[in-house]
């Protein structure tokens, strides 16, 4: 994947979505997942994380946290580490546990290591791990998410991962970065992680032709008046969590929401102010 630097020179989230829909020289509009992952980099060579790498992280992490719940253990390391001092994380973990109890039989079966690709649970060396990543293909992921119980549990799992919205912690957990980390994170860093949250929860499933679970109580909606689907979801996420952001970020979110409210339908105005 070619490095994409244009987002870093954008002045707002609106500019990002304009850029997202701009065809490249080939005349084709880039796929949504390509652009999302191009916002992050792994290591000094600025390599972007691959789609299979993210799928592998999320599915393995989802299975692992269900095994922790089954054994009555708190997740204490890797992607799933629980911050017991963060009330939002504790509440999100409680929702995940309740979902597991509701679907215990199905989730216990799907969470076994032998239910994964050939190398799942056995990848100890980097070369083997890379091979395992590639095995999380379209067919395997579609099979994994075909049951409603798995989709519901996964929804709460993604909410749990992003419940502690500390960017340094997110970079460490996911194994890739939103910036060069030469100074403090910028407003764009918060936007990037909000976009990734939307992708992991919704778009990743849609691209494998699976309808994602949507919590009826969630303000993240699939449609809001004249607003595009992706924009509505990301705005919902950012508006909901804006109180956790620095004041500079709050001001930018408010300005963004208000500008779209003025140019959209009454339904969108109602959504944006929830």
Short mmCIF file of C-alpha atoms in Angstrom, two decimals, residues 128-254:
data_model
loop_
_atom_site.label_atom_id
_atom_site.label_comp_id
_atom_site.label_asym_id
_atom_site.label_seq_id
_atom_site.Cartn_x
_atom_site.Cartn_y
_atom_site.Cartn_z
CA UNK A 128 4.37 -18.26 11.22
CA UNK A 129 2.39 -15.34 12.61
CA UNK A 130 2.45 -13.60 9.24
CA UNK A 131 1.14 -16.77 7.60
CA UNK A 132 -1.59 -16.94 10.21
CA UNK A 133 -2.60 -13.35 9.53
CA UNK A 134 -3.17 -14.12 5.88
CA UNK A 135 -5.42 -17.03 6.80
CA UNK A 136 -8.03 -14.67 8.27
CA UNK A 137 -9.54 -14.31 4.83
CA UNK A 138 -12.98 -13.30 3.61
CA UNK A 139 -14.45 -16.80 3.88
CA UNK A 140 -13.15 -17.50 7.39
CA UNK A 141 -14.30 -14.10 8.72
CA UNK A 142 -17.73 -14.47 7.14
CA UNK A 143 -18.12 -17.90 8.75
CA UNK A 144 -16.92 -16.59 12.11
CA UNK A 145 -19.47 -13.76 12.21
CA UNK A 146 -22.45 -15.58 10.72
CA UNK A 147 -24.16 -16.21 14.10
CA UNK A 148 -26.05 -13.34 15.73
CA UNK A 149 -24.58 -14.20 19.14
CA UNK A 150 -21.02 -13.71 17.85
CA UNK A 151 -21.89 -10.39 16.20
CA UNK A 152 -23.53 -9.10 19.37
CA UNK A 153 -20.57 -10.14 21.53
CA UNK A 154 -18.10 -8.67 19.03
CA UNK A 155 -19.97 -5.35 19.07
CA UNK A 156 -19.52 -5.08 22.84
CA UNK A 157 -15.92 -6.25 22.48
CA UNK A 158 -15.04 -3.39 20.12
CA UNK A 159 -16.80 -0.96 22.46
CA UNK A 160 -14.66 -2.35 25.27
CA UNK A 161 -11.41 -1.90 23.31
CA UNK A 162 -12.14 1.79 22.72
CA UNK A 163 -13.73 2.52 26.10
CA UNK A 164 -10.43 3.81 27.53
CA UNK A 165 -9.76 6.46 24.90
CA UNK A 166 -6.13 7.05 25.82
CA UNK A 167 -4.23 7.36 22.55
CA UNK A 168 -0.86 6.16 23.86
CA UNK A 169 -2.61 3.11 25.28
CA UNK A 170 -4.43 2.46 21.99
CA UNK A 171 -1.16 2.68 20.03
CA UNK A 172 0.45 0.17 22.38
CA UNK A 173 -2.52 -2.22 22.36
CA UNK A 174 -3.00 -2.31 18.59
CA UNK A 175 0.69 -2.29 17.71
CA UNK A 176 0.54 0.65 15.32
CA UNK A 177 0.65 4.42 15.62
CA UNK A 178 -1.48 7.36 14.58
CA UNK A 179 1.48 9.76 14.34
CA UNK A 180 5.26 9.92 14.71
CA UNK A 181 4.79 10.65 18.44
CA UNK A 182 7.49 13.34 18.32
CA UNK A 183 5.22 15.60 20.35
CA UNK A 184 1.73 15.47 21.82
CA UNK A 185 -1.10 13.93 19.83
CA UNK A 186 -3.00 16.29 17.53
CA UNK A 187 -6.75 16.62 16.89
CA UNK A 188 -6.24 14.40 13.84
CA UNK A 189 -5.02 11.58 16.06
CA UNK A 190 -8.34 11.54 17.92
CA UNK A 191 -10.19 11.58 14.61
CA UNK A 192 -8.13 8.69 13.25
CA UNK A 193 -8.91 6.44 16.21
CA UNK A 194 -12.58 7.40 15.98
CA UNK A 195 -12.53 6.35 12.34
CA UNK A 196 -10.84 3.05 13.21
CA UNK A 197 -13.46 2.38 15.89
CA UNK A 198 -16.20 2.85 13.29
CA UNK A 199 -14.39 0.58 10.83
CA UNK A 200 -13.82 -2.22 13.36
CA UNK A 201 -17.39 -2.14 14.65
CA UNK A 202 -19.28 -1.76 11.39
CA UNK A 203 -17.44 -1.50 8.08
CA UNK A 204 -15.20 -4.53 8.59
CA UNK A 205 -18.30 -6.72 8.80
CA UNK A 206 -20.12 -5.01 5.94
CA UNK A 207 -17.23 -5.61 3.56
CA UNK A 208 -17.61 -9.37 4.12
CA UNK A 209 -21.38 -9.08 3.53
CA UNK A 210 -22.33 -9.48 7.20
CA UNK A 211 -24.83 -7.16 8.87
CA UNK A 212 -23.20 -5.83 12.05
CA UNK A 213 -25.02 -5.82 15.37
CA UNK A 214 -26.28 -2.38 16.41
CA UNK A 215 -27.16 -1.73 20.04
CA UNK A 216 -30.67 -0.18 20.10
CA UNK A 217 -29.45 2.18 22.82
CA UNK A 218 -26.44 3.32 20.83
CA UNK A 219 -26.37 6.79 19.31
CA UNK A 220 -24.12 5.56 16.52
CA UNK A 221 -26.67 5.23 13.71
CA UNK A 222 -26.37 3.87 10.20
CA UNK A 223 -28.24 6.77 8.62
CA UNK A 224 -28.88 10.37 9.64
CA UNK A 225 -30.82 12.45 7.13
CA UNK A 226 -28.65 13.57 4.24
CA UNK A 227 -25.45 12.64 6.05
CA UNK A 228 -23.41 9.79 4.61
CA UNK A 229 -23.36 6.51 6.49
CA UNK A 230 -19.70 6.65 7.50
CA UNK A 231 -19.92 10.30 8.51
CA UNK A 232 -23.00 9.72 10.66
CA UNK A 233 -21.32 6.89 12.54
CA UNK A 234 -18.10 8.79 13.15
CA UNK A 235 -19.92 11.94 14.21
CA UNK A 236 -22.00 9.91 16.61
CA UNK A 237 -18.89 8.38 18.10
CA UNK A 238 -17.03 11.67 18.44
CA UNK A 239 -20.01 13.62 19.78
CA UNK A 240 -20.65 10.90 22.37
CA UNK A 241 -17.07 10.78 23.62
CA UNK A 242 -16.18 14.46 23.20
CA UNK A 243 -16.20 15.12 26.96
CA UNK A 244 -13.16 12.85 27.24
CA UNK A 245 -11.23 14.97 24.73
CA UNK A 246 -9.08 18.07 25.35
CA UNK A 247 -10.92 21.40 24.97
CA UNK A 248 -9.38 22.03 21.55
CA UNK A 249 -10.87 18.78 20.29
CA UNK A 250 -14.27 19.54 21.86
CA UNK A 251 -14.42 22.88 20.07
CA UNK A 252 -13.58 21.28 16.74
CA UNK A 253 -16.24 18.59 17.17
CA UNK A 254 -18.89 21.18 18.13
#
